[in-house]
Coordinates of C-alpha atoms in Angstrom, one line a residue:
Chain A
X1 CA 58.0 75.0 94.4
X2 CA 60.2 72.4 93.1
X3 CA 60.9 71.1 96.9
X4 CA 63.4 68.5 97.5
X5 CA 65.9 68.6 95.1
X6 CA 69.2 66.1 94.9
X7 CA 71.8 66.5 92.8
X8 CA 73.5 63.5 90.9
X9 CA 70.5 61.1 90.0
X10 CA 73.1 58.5 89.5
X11 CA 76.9 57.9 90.5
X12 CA 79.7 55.5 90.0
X13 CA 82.5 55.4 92.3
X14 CA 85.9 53.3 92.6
X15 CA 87.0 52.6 96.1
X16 CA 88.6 55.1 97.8
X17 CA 87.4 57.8 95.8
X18 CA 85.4 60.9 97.8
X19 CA 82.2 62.8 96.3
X20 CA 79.6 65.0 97.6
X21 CA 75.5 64.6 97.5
X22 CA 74.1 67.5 97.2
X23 CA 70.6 68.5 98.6
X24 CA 68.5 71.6 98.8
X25 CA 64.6 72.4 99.2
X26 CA 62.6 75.8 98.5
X27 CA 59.7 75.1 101.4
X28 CA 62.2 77.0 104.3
X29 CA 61.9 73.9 106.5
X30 CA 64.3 74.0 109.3
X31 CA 65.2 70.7 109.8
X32 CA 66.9 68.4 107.2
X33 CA 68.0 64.6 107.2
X34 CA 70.1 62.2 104.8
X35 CA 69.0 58.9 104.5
X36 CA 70.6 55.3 102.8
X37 CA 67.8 53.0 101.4
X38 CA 69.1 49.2 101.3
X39 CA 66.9 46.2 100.5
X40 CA 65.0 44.7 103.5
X41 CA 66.4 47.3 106.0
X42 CA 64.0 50.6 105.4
X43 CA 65.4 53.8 105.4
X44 CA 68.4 54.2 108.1
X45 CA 69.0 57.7 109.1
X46 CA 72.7 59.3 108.6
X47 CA 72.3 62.7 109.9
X48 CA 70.6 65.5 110.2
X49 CA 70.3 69.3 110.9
X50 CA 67.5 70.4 113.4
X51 CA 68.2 73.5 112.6
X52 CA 71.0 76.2 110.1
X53 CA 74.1 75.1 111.9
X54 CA 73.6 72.4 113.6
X55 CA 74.5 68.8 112.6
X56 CA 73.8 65.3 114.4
X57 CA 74.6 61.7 114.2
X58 CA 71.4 59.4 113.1
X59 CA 72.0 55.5 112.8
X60 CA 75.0 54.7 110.7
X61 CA 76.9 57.8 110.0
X62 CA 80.5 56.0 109.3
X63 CA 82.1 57.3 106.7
X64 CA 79.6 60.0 106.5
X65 CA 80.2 64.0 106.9
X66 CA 77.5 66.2 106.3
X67 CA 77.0 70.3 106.3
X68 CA 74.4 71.8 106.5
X69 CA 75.5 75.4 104.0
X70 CA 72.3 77.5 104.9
X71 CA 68.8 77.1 106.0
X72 CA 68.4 75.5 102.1
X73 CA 71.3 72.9 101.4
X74 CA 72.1 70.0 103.4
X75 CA 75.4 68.1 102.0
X76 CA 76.7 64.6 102.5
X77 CA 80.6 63.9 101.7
X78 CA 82.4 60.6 101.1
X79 CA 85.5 60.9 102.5
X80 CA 87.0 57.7 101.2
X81 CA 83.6 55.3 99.3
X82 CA 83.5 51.8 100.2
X83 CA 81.3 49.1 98.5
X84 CA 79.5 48.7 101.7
X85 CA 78.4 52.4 100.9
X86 CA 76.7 51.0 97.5
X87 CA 72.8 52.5 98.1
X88 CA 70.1 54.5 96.9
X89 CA 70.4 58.1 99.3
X90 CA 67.5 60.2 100.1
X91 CA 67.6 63.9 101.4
X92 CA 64.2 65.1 103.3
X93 CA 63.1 68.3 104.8
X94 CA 60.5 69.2 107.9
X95 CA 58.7 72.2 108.4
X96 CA 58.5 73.8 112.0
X97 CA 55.9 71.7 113.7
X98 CA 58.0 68.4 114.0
X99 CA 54.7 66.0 113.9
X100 CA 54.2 67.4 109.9
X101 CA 55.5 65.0 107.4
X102 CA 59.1 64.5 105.9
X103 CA 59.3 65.4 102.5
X104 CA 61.6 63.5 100.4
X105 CA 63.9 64.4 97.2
X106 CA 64.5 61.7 94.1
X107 CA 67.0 59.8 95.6
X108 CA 70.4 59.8 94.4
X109 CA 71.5 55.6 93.3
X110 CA 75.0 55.5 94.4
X111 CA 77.3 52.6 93.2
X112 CA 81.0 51.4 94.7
X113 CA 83.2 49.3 92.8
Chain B
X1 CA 64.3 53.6 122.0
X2 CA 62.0 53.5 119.0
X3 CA 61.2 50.7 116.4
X4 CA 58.9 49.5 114.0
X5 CA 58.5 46.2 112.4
X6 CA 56.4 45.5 109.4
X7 CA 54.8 42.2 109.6
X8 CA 55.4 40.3 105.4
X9 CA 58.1 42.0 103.6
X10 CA 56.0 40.9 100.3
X11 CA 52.7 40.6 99.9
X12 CA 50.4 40.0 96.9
X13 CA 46.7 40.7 96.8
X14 CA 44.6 40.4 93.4
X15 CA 42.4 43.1 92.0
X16 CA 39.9 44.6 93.8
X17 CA 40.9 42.7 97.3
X18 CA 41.5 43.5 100.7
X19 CA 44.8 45.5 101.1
X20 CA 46.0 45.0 104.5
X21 CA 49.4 45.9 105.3
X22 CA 50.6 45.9 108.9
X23 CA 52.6 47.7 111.1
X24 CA 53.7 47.0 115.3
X25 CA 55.5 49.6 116.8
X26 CA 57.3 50.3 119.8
X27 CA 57.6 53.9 122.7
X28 CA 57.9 54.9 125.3
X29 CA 56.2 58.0 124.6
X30 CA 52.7 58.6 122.6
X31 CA 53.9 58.5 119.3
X32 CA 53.6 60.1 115.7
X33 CA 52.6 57.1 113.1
X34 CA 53.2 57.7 109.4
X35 CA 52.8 55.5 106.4
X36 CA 54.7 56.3 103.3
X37 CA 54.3 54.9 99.4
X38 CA 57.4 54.4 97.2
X39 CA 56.6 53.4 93.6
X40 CA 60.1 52.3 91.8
X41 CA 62.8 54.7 91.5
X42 CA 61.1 57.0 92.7
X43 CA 61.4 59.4 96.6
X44 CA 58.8 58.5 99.7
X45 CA 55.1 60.1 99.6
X46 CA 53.0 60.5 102.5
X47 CA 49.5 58.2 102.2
X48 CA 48.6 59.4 106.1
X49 CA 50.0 60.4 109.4
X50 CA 48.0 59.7 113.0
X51 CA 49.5 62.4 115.3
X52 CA 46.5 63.1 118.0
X53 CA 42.8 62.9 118.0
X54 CA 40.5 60.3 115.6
X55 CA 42.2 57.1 116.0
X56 CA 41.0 56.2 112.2
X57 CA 42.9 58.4 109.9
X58 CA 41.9 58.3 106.1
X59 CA 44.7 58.9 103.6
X60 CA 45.4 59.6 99.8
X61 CA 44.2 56.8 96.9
X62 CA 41.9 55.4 99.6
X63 CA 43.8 54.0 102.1
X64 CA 43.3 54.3 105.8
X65 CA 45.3 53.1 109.2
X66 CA 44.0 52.8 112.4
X67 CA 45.6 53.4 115.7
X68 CA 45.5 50.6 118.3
X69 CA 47.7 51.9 121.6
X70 CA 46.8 48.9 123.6
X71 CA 47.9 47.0 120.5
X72 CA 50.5 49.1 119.8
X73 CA 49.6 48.8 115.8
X74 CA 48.9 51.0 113.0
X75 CA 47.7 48.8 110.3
X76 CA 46.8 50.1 106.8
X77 CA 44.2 49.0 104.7
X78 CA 42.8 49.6 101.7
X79 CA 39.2 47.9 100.7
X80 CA 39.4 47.0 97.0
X81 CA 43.2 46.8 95.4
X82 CA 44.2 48.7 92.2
X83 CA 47.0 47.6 89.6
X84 CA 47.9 51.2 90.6
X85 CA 48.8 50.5 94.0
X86 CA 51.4 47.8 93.2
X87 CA 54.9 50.0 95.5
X88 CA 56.6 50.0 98.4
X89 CA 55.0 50.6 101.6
X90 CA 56.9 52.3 104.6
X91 CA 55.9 52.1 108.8
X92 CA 57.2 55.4 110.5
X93 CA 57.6 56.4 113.7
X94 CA 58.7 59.5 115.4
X95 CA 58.0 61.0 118.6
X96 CA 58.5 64.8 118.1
X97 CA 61.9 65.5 120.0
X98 CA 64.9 65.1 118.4
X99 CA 64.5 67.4 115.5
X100 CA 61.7 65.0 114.1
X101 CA 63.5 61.7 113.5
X102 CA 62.2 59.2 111.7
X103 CA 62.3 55.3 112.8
X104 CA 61.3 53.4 110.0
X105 CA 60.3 49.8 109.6
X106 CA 61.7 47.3 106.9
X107 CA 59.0 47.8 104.0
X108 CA 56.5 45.5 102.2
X109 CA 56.4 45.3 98.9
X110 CA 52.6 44.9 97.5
X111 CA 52.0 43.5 94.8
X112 CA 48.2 43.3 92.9
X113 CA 47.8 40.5 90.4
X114 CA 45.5 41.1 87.4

């Protein structure tokens, strides 16, 4: 099982350009989540998919799209990247009883200029 | 709502000290407590959850956390430091609705001193 997995490790971004994050994990967890990591503020949730087809708001999801492909992949666009989008993004996975732990992929270090 | 504060976004322990690193947080309903460990650039890693039952709940590497409703508090501790377990230590709270959401609090940053 290779579990979380996040595709780039590392990005560089001009304003105003648009990317995609990609996710996927191999434990058939139904729920998925996308996360930004900032200094002193924790993990902020963006969205997340309870479930294959659905999609919700978490925190701060401005600027954000997500889609959530199958029960596997969870995505998260950039429309238009912003500086204030500069962050370290982290996919995680649930399994059905909703009081197991969140398992988290690598993290993908995003940078805006 | 939900929150979580983590009291000491640094702290710094020596070798073979006390580790206590401490967590308040705040529902309405009984909650699901998790502590995560982030060593640099690298994802979260469960050390222990408290979901129902023992109130002391023993985790990887020798750390523990101990549920305190009337205190609202799920401290962790860890009795004798390593270099090992210099990271980033993450407060969670969820409370099981809402597709599992995670609340978590700022962070502290340990550090162990030779």
């Amino acid at each position: 099982n290779a579990g979380v997995t996040q595709t780039p490790k590392f990005q560089v971004l001009k304003t105003g350009q648009s990317m995609t994050l990609q996710c996927a994990q191999d434990m058939n967890h139904n729920s998925m989540y996308w996360y930004r990591q900032d200094p002193g503020m924790g993990l902020r949730l963006i969205y997340y998919s309870a479930s294959e087809g659905t999609t919700d708001k978490g925190e701060v999801p401005n600027g954000y799209n997500v889609s959530r492909l199958n029960k596997r992949e969870f995505s998260l666009r950039l429309e238009s990247a912003a500086p204030s989008q500069t962050s370290v993004y982290f996919c995680a996975s649930i399994g059905q009883q909703l009081y197991n732990e969140q398992f988290f992929g690598p993290g993908t270090r995003l940078t805006v200029l | 709502a939900q929150s979580v504060t983590q009291l000491g976004s640094h702290v710094s322990v020596s070798e073979g000290a006390l580790v206590l690193l401490r967590c308040n947080y705040s529902s309405s309903v009984p909650p699901y407590l998790f502590w995560y460990v982030q060593y640099p650039n690298q994802g979260l890693q469960l050390l222990l959850k408290y979901t129902t039952g023992a109130t002391l709940v023993k985790g990887i590497n020798g750390f523990e956390a101990e549920f305190k409703k009337s205190e609202t508090s799920f401290h962790l501790t860890k009795p004798s430091a390593h270099m090992s377990d210099a990271a980033e230590y993450f407060c969670a709270v969820s409370d099981g609705n809402q597709g599992g959401k995670l609340i978590f609090g700022q962070g502290t940053e340990l550090s162990v001193k030779p």
